[in-house]
Amino acid sequence: MIMKQFTIHQFNGLDDSTTQRLHSLGLQTGSVLTTVRFYPFHGPVIIQVDQQRIGIRYQVFRQLIGG
Amino acid sequence: MTTVALLGNPNTGKTTLFNELTDKYAYVGNWTGVTVEKKVGQIKHSDTMVVDLPGIYSLNPITKDESVVTNYLLRSKPDLILNVTNASQLKRNLLLSIEVLELGLPVIITLNMIDDLKRTGHYYNLETLANALGCPIRTTNARSKEGLEQLKSELVKDQAQIHENSPLKLDYPMMVNQAIRQATNSLVNDYKIEPQFAHWLSIQYINCNKVVRKYAKAHDLKPLLSQRAYYDAQKFEDAIFETRLAFIESTLTTATETLESTKHVTITSKIDKVVTHPLLGLPVFIGVFFLMFKLSFDWIGTPLSNQLDALLSGPISTWANHFLTQVGALPMLRSLVVNGLIAGVGGVLVFMPQIFVLFACISILEDSGYMARAALVTDRIMELIGLNGKAFIPLIIGFGCNVTGIMAARTIEQPKERLITTLISPFMSCSARLPIYSLFVAALFPRHQAVIVLSIYFLGITVGLLMAKFYHVLFHVKENSVFIV
Ligand SMILES: Nc1nc2c(ncn2[C@@H]2O[C@H](COP(=O)(O)OP(=O)(O)OP(=O)(O)O)[C@@H](O)[C@H]2O)c(=O)[nH]1
Ligand SMILES: [Mg+2]
């Protein structure tokens, strides 16, 4: 279990629909997210934001935390 | 006749409420996007109509079924909107509520799944919320019917009695406010649009709502169309989003109260840990399915079928035979009943236990919320064939029945992925094919029925997946899929 905290740096580079969906889940630049679980082979990442757990793709996760 | 529209985020219990309130029954399932079109029902002993709408995250739609809601609001004017929210996820639920409240129609917000909220050890001061949002707030538990009577009595009212609320006015940045005001004024003066509706249209237009933009084009609303480039260049969309979120955060902070917490959470989260485990998840998934087949074939289904078969071909046909001989029926009629009717209908009937058990298993899985987790576990594999973990749910439901499976494919955002999922859905062995499988398996492999049937199923899946890859190349799918569970 890798509970680590990250801050969302940016939404740039994501396509509009993904950004919009993440926004409507209440995520914005500066939101703090905790990673709950990484799936192997760069599979999805489960993150926790305000008590809700969301699964996102690894690439999306990298974009969000600005790497 | 009063019309009440149920509107809210996906999986918040709208359909459960709808089923409780009305004389109709619609399908309920514990994942996103169960309801894909609007359904209408009537509250018993009243002339209030209730409209069940698909769940949406915002009025700006990404998928087809989401646009149903925006189109509904643009075209018809319900007398009352019942905004169903998940009480434990108010932050994101209220983002939608704000958009609805800005419309200025009468709204009641219900915090549903209030049982889940209580378990987290938090509570909200309802009065504070009601004051901030300017509409009545109720709490319900649609599963145990808590708070439903009161809610029902508030919905069954004449139009005249419904309490009006004035539209919510958020404090957007000055530039945005100015843009909204200018657009609203010209819409009201030049196009004779109602002020409240014009106000909402302007906000939604500025906020890049695709459906509203199409609407504006179709109605040639020049004040909006002419400013489009300016709105987008100024990034008003982001400003609006930030204002809304800030409003919600401050409202919720002031309204939050703490209860003493209970322990229940730990059990579900422990189960959660296993079924979504990165390495264990997939074996668990296969195990769950194996168990399901074991149950339907080896443990419950087949023994029951055998007994039923024995009963039908033994006592019942001899009895019918005797009876018919005694009353002196024609030999032909006797043969028709015994060999035709009983043997024929019986041949199908004996598979009922198997189908029944399989269906029961699938619906338990559906209701437990396992589906959303299965989507997560399988996304990596699905990505290899260019699909989305979400495509998995329709495929699994396809095991029950391909038709509902295909319906469920509507939650997939990318049109091409949706098409592919629909196309490969029939490869999933739906339960109607089960009798045929069972027949073959029973005839050819009497020993290991469950294992063989399971492999037939997986063969179907494999072929389906290969076809998906093939279609993928065929259609040149380039877009990345939106995958958020
Ligand atoms: N604990 C709890 N569960 C609930 C409550 N209301 C509904 N549910 C469950 O929540 C799940 C989703 O219910 P639905 O009625 O299908 O949700 P929906 O809002 O219609 O979902 P979509 O059609 O996908 O938008 C089901 O498993 C319900 O049994 C509640 O008050 N408390
Ligand atoms: Mg529904």
Coordinates of C-alpha atoms in Angstrom, one line a residue, chain B:
Chain B
M1 CA -50.9 17.7 -13.6
T2 CA -47.6 18.4 -11.9
T3 CA -44.3 17.1 -13.3
V4 CA -41.4 16.3 -11.1
A5 CA -38.0 15.6 -12.6
L6 CA -35.5 13.5 -10.8
L7 CA -32.0 14.7 -11.6
G8 CA -28.6 14.1 -10.1
N9 CA -25.2 12.5 -10.3
P10 CA -24.9 8.9 -11.5
N11 CA -25.5 6.1 -9.0
T12 CA -27.1 8.3 -6.3
G13 CA -30.3 6.3 -6.1
K14 CA -32.7 8.2 -8.5
T15 CA -34.1 5.1 -9.9
T16 CA -34.5 3.5 -6.5
L17 CA -36.5 6.6 -5.4
F18 CA -38.4 6.5 -8.6
N19 CA -39.4 2.9 -8.0
E20 CA -40.5 3.7 -4.5
L21 CA -42.5 6.8 -5.5
T22 CA -44.3 5.6 -8.5
D23 CA -46.3 2.7 -9.8
K24 CA -43.6 1.8 -12.4
Y25 CA -40.5 -0.3 -12.0
A26 CA -37.2 0.6 -13.6
Y27 CA -33.9 -1.1 -13.5
V28 CA -31.5 -0.4 -10.6
G29 CA -27.8 -1.2 -10.5
N30 CA -24.9 -0.2 -8.5
W31 CA -22.7 1.4 -11.1
T32 CA -22.7 4.6 -13.2
G33 CA -25.1 5.0 -16.0
V34 CA -27.8 2.5 -15.4
T35 CA -30.6 4.7 -16.6
V36 CA -30.0 5.7 -20.1
E37 CA -33.2 7.4 -21.1
K38 CA -35.9 9.1 -19.4
K39 CA -38.7 7.2 -17.8
V40 CA -42.1 8.5 -16.7
G41 CA -44.2 7.2 -13.8
Q42 CA -47.1 8.5 -11.7
I43 CA -47.1 8.8 -7.9
K44 CA -49.9 6.6 -6.6
H45 CA -53.2 8.3 -5.8
S46 CA -52.2 11.6 -7.2
D47 CA -51.7 13.4 -10.5
T48 CA -48.0 14.0 -10.1
M49 CA -45.8 12.6 -12.8
V50 CA -42.3 11.7 -12.0
V51 CA -39.5 11.7 -14.7
D52 CA -36.5 9.6 -14.0
L53 CA -33.5 11.0 -15.9
P54 CA -30.0 9.5 -16.5
G55 CA -27.3 10.4 -14.0
I56 CA -25.0 13.2 -15.0
Y57 CA -22.0 14.9 -13.6
S58 CA -22.7 18.3 -15.1
L59 CA -25.2 19.8 -17.6
N60 CA -22.4 19.9 -20.1
P61 CA -22.6 16.4 -21.5
I62 CA -19.8 14.1 -22.5
T63 CA -21.8 11.0 -23.4
K64 CA -25.0 10.6 -25.4
D65 CA -27.2 9.7 -22.5
E66 CA -26.0 12.7 -20.5
S67 CA -27.2 15.1 -23.2
V68 CA -30.7 13.7 -22.6
V69 CA -30.9 15.7 -19.5
T70 CA -29.7 19.0 -20.9
N71 CA -32.1 18.6 -23.8
Y72 CA -34.9 17.8 -21.5
L73 CA -34.3 21.0 -19.5
L74 CA -34.1 23.1 -22.7
R75 CA -37.3 21.8 -24.1
S76 CA -39.7 21.1 -21.2
K77 CA -40.2 22.9 -18.0
P78 CA -40.8 20.6 -15.1
D79 CA -42.8 22.1 -12.2
L80 CA -40.3 20.9 -9.7
I81 CA -36.9 19.4 -9.9
L82 CA -35.9 16.8 -7.2
N83 CA -32.1 16.9 -7.2
V84 CA -31.0 13.5 -5.7
T85 CA -27.5 13.7 -4.3
N86 CA -25.2 11.2 -2.6
A87 CA -24.9 12.7 0.9
S88 CA -21.3 11.5 1.4
Q89 CA -20.1 13.1 -1.9
L90 CA -21.8 16.5 -1.6
K91 CA -18.8 18.4 -3.0
R92 CA -19.1 17.0 -6.5
N93 CA -22.9 16.6 -6.3
L94 CA -23.4 20.2 -5.6
L95 CA -21.5 21.3 -8.7
L96 CA -24.4 19.9 -10.6
S97 CA -27.0 21.3 -8.1
I98 CA -25.6 24.8 -8.7
E99 CA -26.2 24.5 -12.4
V100 CA -29.7 23.4 -11.7
L101 CA -30.4 26.1 -9.1
E102 CA -29.3 28.8 -11.6
L103 CA -32.1 27.8 -13.8
G104 CA -34.5 29.3 -11.3
L105 CA -37.1 26.5 -11.3
P106 CA -38.4 25.2 -8.0
V107 CA -35.8 22.7 -6.7
I108 CA -35.8 20.3 -3.7
I109 CA -32.4 18.8 -2.9
T110 CA -32.5 15.5 -1.1
L111 CA -29.4 14.1 0.5
N112 CA -29.9 10.4 -0.3
M113 CA -27.9 7.5 1.1
I114 CA -27.9 9.4 4.3
D115 CA -27.1 6.0 6.0
D116 CA -23.7 6.1 4.3
L117 CA -23.0 9.6 5.5
K118 CA -23.9 8.8 9.1
R119 CA -21.4 6.0 9.0
T120 CA -18.6 8.3 8.0
G121 CA -19.1 10.2 11.2
H122 CA -20.1 13.5 9.5
Y123 CA -23.4 15.3 9.2
Y124 CA -24.5 18.5 7.7
N125 CA -26.6 21.3 9.2
L126 CA -29.5 21.2 6.8
E127 CA -30.6 24.7 7.6
T128 CA -27.2 26.2 6.8
L129 CA -27.2 24.3 3.5
A130 CA -30.8 25.4 2.7
N131 CA -29.9 29.0 3.4
A132 CA -26.8 29.0 1.3
L133 CA -28.4 27.2 -1.7
G134 CA -31.8 28.9 -1.4
C135 CA -33.9 25.7 -1.6
P136 CA -35.4 23.1 0.7
I137 CA -33.0 20.3 1.7
R138 CA -34.3 16.8 2.7
T139 CA -32.6 13.6 3.7
T140 CA -33.6 10.1 2.5
N141 CA -32.5 6.6 2.5
A142 CA -34.1 5.2 -0.6
R143 CA -33.2 1.6 0.3
S144 CA -34.9 1.5 3.7
K145 CA -37.6 4.0 2.6
E146 CA -36.5 6.4 5.4
G147 CA -37.9 9.9 4.8
L148 CA -39.8 8.9 1.7
E149 CA -43.3 9.7 3.0
Q150 CA -42.4 13.2 3.9
L151 CA -40.7 13.7 0.5
K152 CA -43.7 12.3 -1.3
S153 CA -46.1 14.6 0.4
E154 CA -44.0 17.5 -0.8
L155 CA -44.0 16.3 -4.3
V156 CA -47.8 15.8 -4.4
K157 CA -48.8 19.4 -4.6
D158 CA -50.6 21.5 -7.0
Q159 CA -48.6 23.7 -9.2
A160 CA -49.8 26.8 -7.3
Q161 CA -48.6 25.4 -4.0
I162 CA -45.1 24.7 -5.0
H163 CA -42.8 27.1 -3.3
E164 CA -40.9 29.2 -5.8
N165 CA -37.2 29.7 -5.3
S166 CA -35.3 32.5 -6.8
P167 CA -32.4 31.4 -8.9
L168 CA -29.1 31.0 -7.2
K169 CA -26.8 33.9 -7.9
L170 CA -23.1 33.2 -7.4
D171 CA -20.5 35.8 -7.2
Y172 CA -18.6 35.2 -10.4
P173 CA -15.6 37.4 -11.2
M174 CA -16.6 40.9 -12.4
M175 CA -15.7 40.3 -16.1
V176 CA -17.8 37.1 -16.1
N177 CA -20.7 38.7 -14.4
Q178 CA -20.6 41.6 -16.8
A179 CA -20.6 39.2 -19.8
I180 CA -23.6 37.3 -18.3
R181 CA -25.5 40.5 -17.7
Q182 CA -25.0 41.9 -21.2
A183 CA -25.9 38.7 -22.9
T184 CA -29.0 38.3 -20.7
N185 CA -30.2 41.8 -21.3
S186 CA -30.0 41.5 -25.1
L187 CA -31.6 38.1 -25.0
V188 CA -34.5 39.4 -23.0
N189 CA -34.9 42.6 -25.0
D190 CA -34.3 41.4 -28.5
Y191 CA -35.5 37.8 -28.3
K192 CA -38.2 38.0 -25.7
I193 CA -36.7 35.2 -23.7
E194 CA -37.7 35.0 -20.0
P195 CA -35.1 36.7 -17.8
Q196 CA -34.3 33.7 -15.7
F197 CA -34.0 31.3 -18.6
A198 CA -31.9 33.9 -20.5
H199 CA -29.6 34.2 -17.5
W200 CA -29.1 30.5 -17.3
L201 CA -28.6 30.2 -21.0
S202 CA -25.9 32.8 -20.9
I203 CA -24.0 31.2 -18.1
Q204 CA -24.2 27.8 -19.7
Y205 CA -23.2 29.2 -23.1
I206 CA -20.2 31.0 -21.6
N207 CA -19.4 27.7 -19.7
C208 CA -18.9 26.0 -23.1
N209 CA -22.0 23.8 -22.8
K210 CA -22.1 21.9 -26.1
V211 CA -25.8 21.4 -26.1
V212 CA -26.6 25.0 -25.2
R213 CA -24.2 26.2 -27.9
K214 CA -26.0 24.1 -30.4
Y215 CA -29.3 25.4 -29.2
A216 CA -28.0 29.0 -29.5
K217 CA -26.9 28.3 -33.1
A218 CA -30.2 26.7 -34.0
H219 CA -32.1 29.7 -32.6
D220 CA -29.6 32.1 -33.9
L221 CA -29.1 33.9 -30.6
K222 CA -26.6 36.5 -31.9
P223 CA -25.7 38.1 -28.5
L224 CA -24.2 34.9 -27.5
L225 CA -22.8 33.7 -30.8
S226 CA -21.0 37.0 -31.5
Q227 CA -19.1 36.9 -28.2
R228 CA -18.1 33.2 -28.3
A229 CA -14.4 33.9 -29.2
Y230 CA -14.1 36.5 -26.5
Y231 CA -15.6 34.1 -23.8
D232 CA -13.2 31.3 -24.8
A233 CA -10.1 33.5 -25.0
Q234 CA -10.7 34.9 -21.6
K235 CA -11.0 31.4 -20.1
F236 CA -14.3 32.2 -18.5
E237 CA -15.1 28.5 -18.2
D238 CA -12.2 28.0 -15.7
A239 CA -13.3 31.1 -13.8
I240 CA -16.8 29.8 -13.5
F241 CA -15.6 26.4 -12.3
E242 CA -13.4 27.9 -9.7
T243 CA -16.1 30.2 -8.3
R244 CA -18.5 27.3 -8.0
L245 CA -16.0 25.1 -6.3
A246 CA -15.0 27.8 -3.9
F247 CA -18.6 28.4 -3.0
I248 CA -19.3 24.8 -2.4
E249 CA -16.2 24.4 -0.2
S250 CA -17.0 27.3 2.0
T251 CA -20.7 26.2 2.3
L252 CA -19.8 22.7 3.2
T253 CA -17.2 23.8 5.7
T254 CA -19.6 25.9 7.6
A255 CA -22.3 23.3 7.4
T256 CA -20.3 20.2 8.5
E257 CA -21.0 18.7 11.9
T258 CA -19.2 15.8 13.4
L259 CA -20.9 12.7 14.9
E260 CA -19.2 10.1 16.9
S261 CA -18.0 7.6 14.4
T262 CA -18.8 4.0 14.0
K263 CA -16.7 1.0 12.9
H264 CA -18.7 -0.2 9.9
V265 CA -16.5 1.4 7.3
T266 CA -13.6 -1.0 8.0
I267 CA -15.4 -4.1 6.9
T268 CA -16.2 -2.9 3.4
S269 CA -12.9 -1.3 3.0
K270 CA -11.2 -4.6 3.8
I271 CA -13.2 -6.4 1.2
D272 CA -12.4 -3.5 -1.1
K273 CA -8.7 -4.0 -0.5
V274 CA -8.8 -7.6 -1.7
V275 CA -11.0 -7.3 -4.8
T276 CA -9.1 -4.3 -6.1
H277 CA -5.7 -5.7 -5.2
P278 CA -3.2 -5.1 -8.0
L279 CA -2.1 -8.7 -8.2
L280 CA -5.0 -10.5 -6.5
G281 CA -7.7 -8.6 -8.3
L282 CA -7.6 -10.6 -11.5
P283 CA -7.5 -14.0 -9.8
V284 CA -10.3 -12.9 -7.5
F285 CA -12.3 -11.8 -10.5
I286 CA -11.8 -15.2 -12.2
G287 CA -12.6 -16.9 -8.9
V288 CA -15.8 -15.0 -8.5
F289 CA -16.8 -16.1 -11.9
F290 CA -15.8 -19.7 -11.3
L291 CA -17.8 -19.7 -8.1
M292 CA -20.8 -18.3 -10.0
F293 CA -20.6 -21.1 -12.6
K294 CA -20.0 -23.7 -9.9
L295 CA -23.1 -22.5 -8.2
S296 CA -25.2 -22.6 -11.3
F297 CA -24.0 -25.9 -12.6
D298 CA -22.5 -28.2 -10.1
W299 CA -23.9 -27.2 -6.8
I300 CA -27.4 -25.8 -7.2
G301 CA -28.4 -25.6 -10.8
T302 CA -27.7 -29.0 -12.2
P303 CA -28.9 -31.1 -9.2
L304 CA -32.1 -29.1 -9.3
S305 CA -32.4 -29.6 -13.0
N306 CA -31.9 -33.3 -12.6
Q307 CA -34.6 -33.5 -10.0
L308 CA -36.9 -31.5 -12.1
D309 CA -36.1 -33.7 -15.1
A310 CA -36.7 -36.9 -13.0
L311 CA -39.9 -35.5 -11.7
L312 CA -41.1 -34.6 -15.2
S313 CA -40.1 -37.7 -17.1
G314 CA -41.0 -40.0 -14.2
P315 CA -44.1 -39.4 -12.1
I316 CA -45.6 -36.6 -14.0
S317 CA -45.6 -38.3 -17.4
T318 CA -46.7 -41.7 -16.1
W319 CA -49.4 -40.0 -14.1
A320 CA -50.6 -38.0 -17.2
N321 CA -50.4 -41.2 -19.2
H322 CA -52.6 -43.0 -16.7
F323 CA -55.0 -40.2 -16.4
L324 CA -55.4 -39.8 -20.1
T325 CA -55.9 -43.6 -20.6
Q326 CA -58.5 -43.6 -17.9
V327 CA -60.6 -40.8 -19.3
G328 CA -60.3 -42.6 -22.6
A329 CA -58.5 -39.9 -24.6
L330 CA -57.4 -40.7 -28.1
P331 CA -54.0 -42.3 -28.3
M332 CA -52.9 -39.4 -30.5
L333 CA -53.9 -36.8 -28.0
R334 CA -52.2 -38.8 -25.3
S335 CA -49.0 -38.9 -27.2
L336 CA -49.3 -35.2 -27.9
V337 CA -49.6 -34.4 -24.2
V338 CA -47.0 -36.9 -22.9
N339 CA -44.4 -36.9 -25.6
G340 CA -45.0 -33.5 -27.0
L341 CA -46.1 -31.1 -24.3
I342 CA -44.5 -32.5 -21.2
A343 CA -41.3 -33.7 -22.8
G344 CA -41.0 -30.6 -24.9
V345 CA -41.8 -27.9 -22.4
G346 CA -40.0 -29.9 -19.8
G347 CA -36.9 -30.0 -21.9
V348 CA -36.7 -26.2 -21.7
L349 CA -38.0 -26.1 -18.1
V350 CA -35.2 -28.2 -16.7
F351 CA -32.7 -25.4 -17.5
M352 CA -34.6 -22.9 -15.5
P353 CA -32.7 -23.6 -12.3
Q354 CA -29.4 -23.0 -14.0
I355 CA -30.5 -19.8 -15.7
F356 CA -32.1 -18.6 -12.5
V357 CA -29.0 -19.1 -10.4
L358 CA -26.8 -17.4 -12.9
F359 CA -29.1 -14.4 -13.1
A360 CA -29.3 -14.2 -9.3
C361 CA -25.5 -14.2 -9.1
I362 CA -25.1 -11.5 -11.7
S363 CA -27.6 -9.3 -10.0
I364 CA -25.9 -9.7 -6.6
L365 CA -22.7 -8.7 -8.2
E366 CA -24.4 -5.7 -9.8
D367 CA -25.8 -4.5 -6.5
S368 CA -22.6 -5.0 -4.5
G369 CA -20.7 -2.4 -6.5
Y370 CA -18.3 -5.1 -7.6
M371 CA -18.8 -4.1 -11.3
A372 CA -17.1 -0.7 -11.0
R373 CA -14.1 -2.5 -9.3
A374 CA -14.0 -5.2 -12.0
A375 CA -13.7 -2.4 -14.5
L376 CA -10.7 -1.1 -12.7
V377 CA -9.0 -4.4 -12.4
T378 CA -9.5 -5.2 -16.1
D379 CA -8.7 -1.8 -17.6
R380 CA -5.1 -2.6 -18.3
I381 CA -6.0 -5.7 -20.3
M382 CA -8.8 -3.9 -22.1
E383 CA -6.4 -1.1 -22.9
L384 CA -4.3 -3.6 -24.8
I385 CA -7.1 -4.3 -27.2
G386 CA -7.9 -0.6 -27.3
L387 CA -10.9 -0.6 -25.1
N388 CA -11.7 0.8 -21.7
G389 CA -12.2 -1.0 -18.4
K390 CA -15.7 0.4 -18.6
A391 CA -16.5 -1.7 -21.6
F392 CA -16.2 -4.6 -19.2
I393 CA -19.4 -3.9 -17.4
P394 CA -21.6 -4.1 -20.6
L395 CA -19.8 -7.3 -21.5
I396 CA -20.4 -8.9 -18.2
I397 CA -24.1 -7.9 -18.2
G398 CA -24.1 -9.5 -21.6
F399 CA -23.7 -12.8 -19.8
G400 CA -27.2 -12.3 -18.4
C401 CA -28.6 -10.9 -21.6
N402 CA -26.9 -9.4 -24.6
V403 CA -29.6 -6.8 -25.0
T404 CA -29.2 -5.2 -21.6
G405 CA -25.5 -5.5 -22.1
I406 CA -25.6 -3.5 -25.2
M407 CA -27.8 -0.9 -23.5
A408 CA -25.2 -0.6 -20.8
A409 CA -22.5 0.3 -23.3
R410 CA -23.9 3.8 -23.5
T411 CA -21.7 5.0 -20.6
I412 CA -18.6 4.7 -22.8
E413 CA -17.6 8.1 -23.8
Q414 CA -15.9 7.6 -27.2
P415 CA -18.3 6.8 -30.0
K416 CA -16.0 4.3 -31.6
E417 CA -15.2 2.4 -28.4
R418 CA -18.9 2.3 -27.8
L419 CA -19.5 0.8 -31.3
I420 CA -16.8 -1.8 -30.8
T421 CA -18.1 -2.8 -27.4
T422 CA -21.6 -3.2 -28.9
L423 CA -20.2 -5.3 -31.7
I424 CA -18.3 -7.7 -29.5
S425 CA -21.1 -8.0 -27.0
P426 CA -22.8 -10.9 -28.7
F427 CA -19.7 -12.9 -28.2
M428 CA -20.4 -13.0 -24.5
S429 CA -22.5 -16.0 -23.9
C430 CA -25.9 -14.8 -22.8
S431 CA -27.9 -17.0 -20.6
A432 CA -30.4 -18.0 -23.3
R433 CA -27.5 -20.0 -24.8
L434 CA -27.0 -21.8 -21.6
P435 CA -29.5 -24.6 -22.3
I436 CA -27.5 -25.4 -25.5
Y437 CA -24.2 -25.4 -23.7
S438 CA -25.6 -27.5 -20.9
L439 CA -27.0 -30.0 -23.4
F440 CA -23.7 -30.4 -25.1
V441 CA -21.7 -30.5 -21.9
A442 CA -24.0 -33.0 -20.3
A443 CA -23.9 -35.2 -23.4
L444 CA -20.2 -34.9 -24.1
F445 CA -18.5 -34.2 -20.8
P446 CA -20.6 -35.5 -18.0
R447 CA -17.7 -35.2 -15.5
H448 CA -16.5 -31.7 -15.3
Q449 CA -19.5 -29.6 -16.3
A450 CA -18.6 -26.4 -14.6
V451 CA -15.1 -26.3 -15.8
I452 CA -16.1 -27.0 -19.4
V453 CA -18.9 -24.4 -19.4
L454 CA -16.5 -21.9 -17.9
S455 CA -14.0 -22.5 -20.7
I456 CA -16.7 -22.1 -23.3
Y457 CA -17.4 -18.8 -21.8
F458 CA -13.8 -17.8 -21.7
L459 CA -13.4 -18.9 -25.3
G460 CA -16.3 -16.6 -26.2
I461 CA -14.6 -13.8 -24.4
T462 CA -11.3 -14.4 -26.1
V463 CA -12.8 -14.5 -29.5
G464 CA -14.7 -11.3 -28.6
L465 CA -11.5 -9.6 -27.5
L466 CA -9.7 -10.6 -30.7
M467 CA -12.5 -9.2 -32.7
A468 CA -12.3 -6.0 -30.7
K469 CA -8.6 -5.6 -31.6
F470 CA -9.5 -6.3 -35.2
Y471 CA -12.3 -3.7 -35.3
H472 CA -9.9 -1.3 -33.6
V473 CA -7.4 -1.5 -36.4
L474 CA -10.3 -1.5 -38.9
F475 CA -11.8 1.7 -37.6
H476 CA -8.5 3.5 -37.0
V477 CA -9.4 4.5 -33.5
K478 CA -7.1 7.2 -32.4
E479 CA -8.7 9.1 -29.6
N480 CA -7.6 8.2 -26.1
S481 CA -10.4 6.9 -24.0
V482 CA -11.7 8.7 -21.0
F483 CA -11.3 6.2 -18.2
I484 CA -12.5 7.4 -14.8
V485 CA -14.4 5.2 -12.4

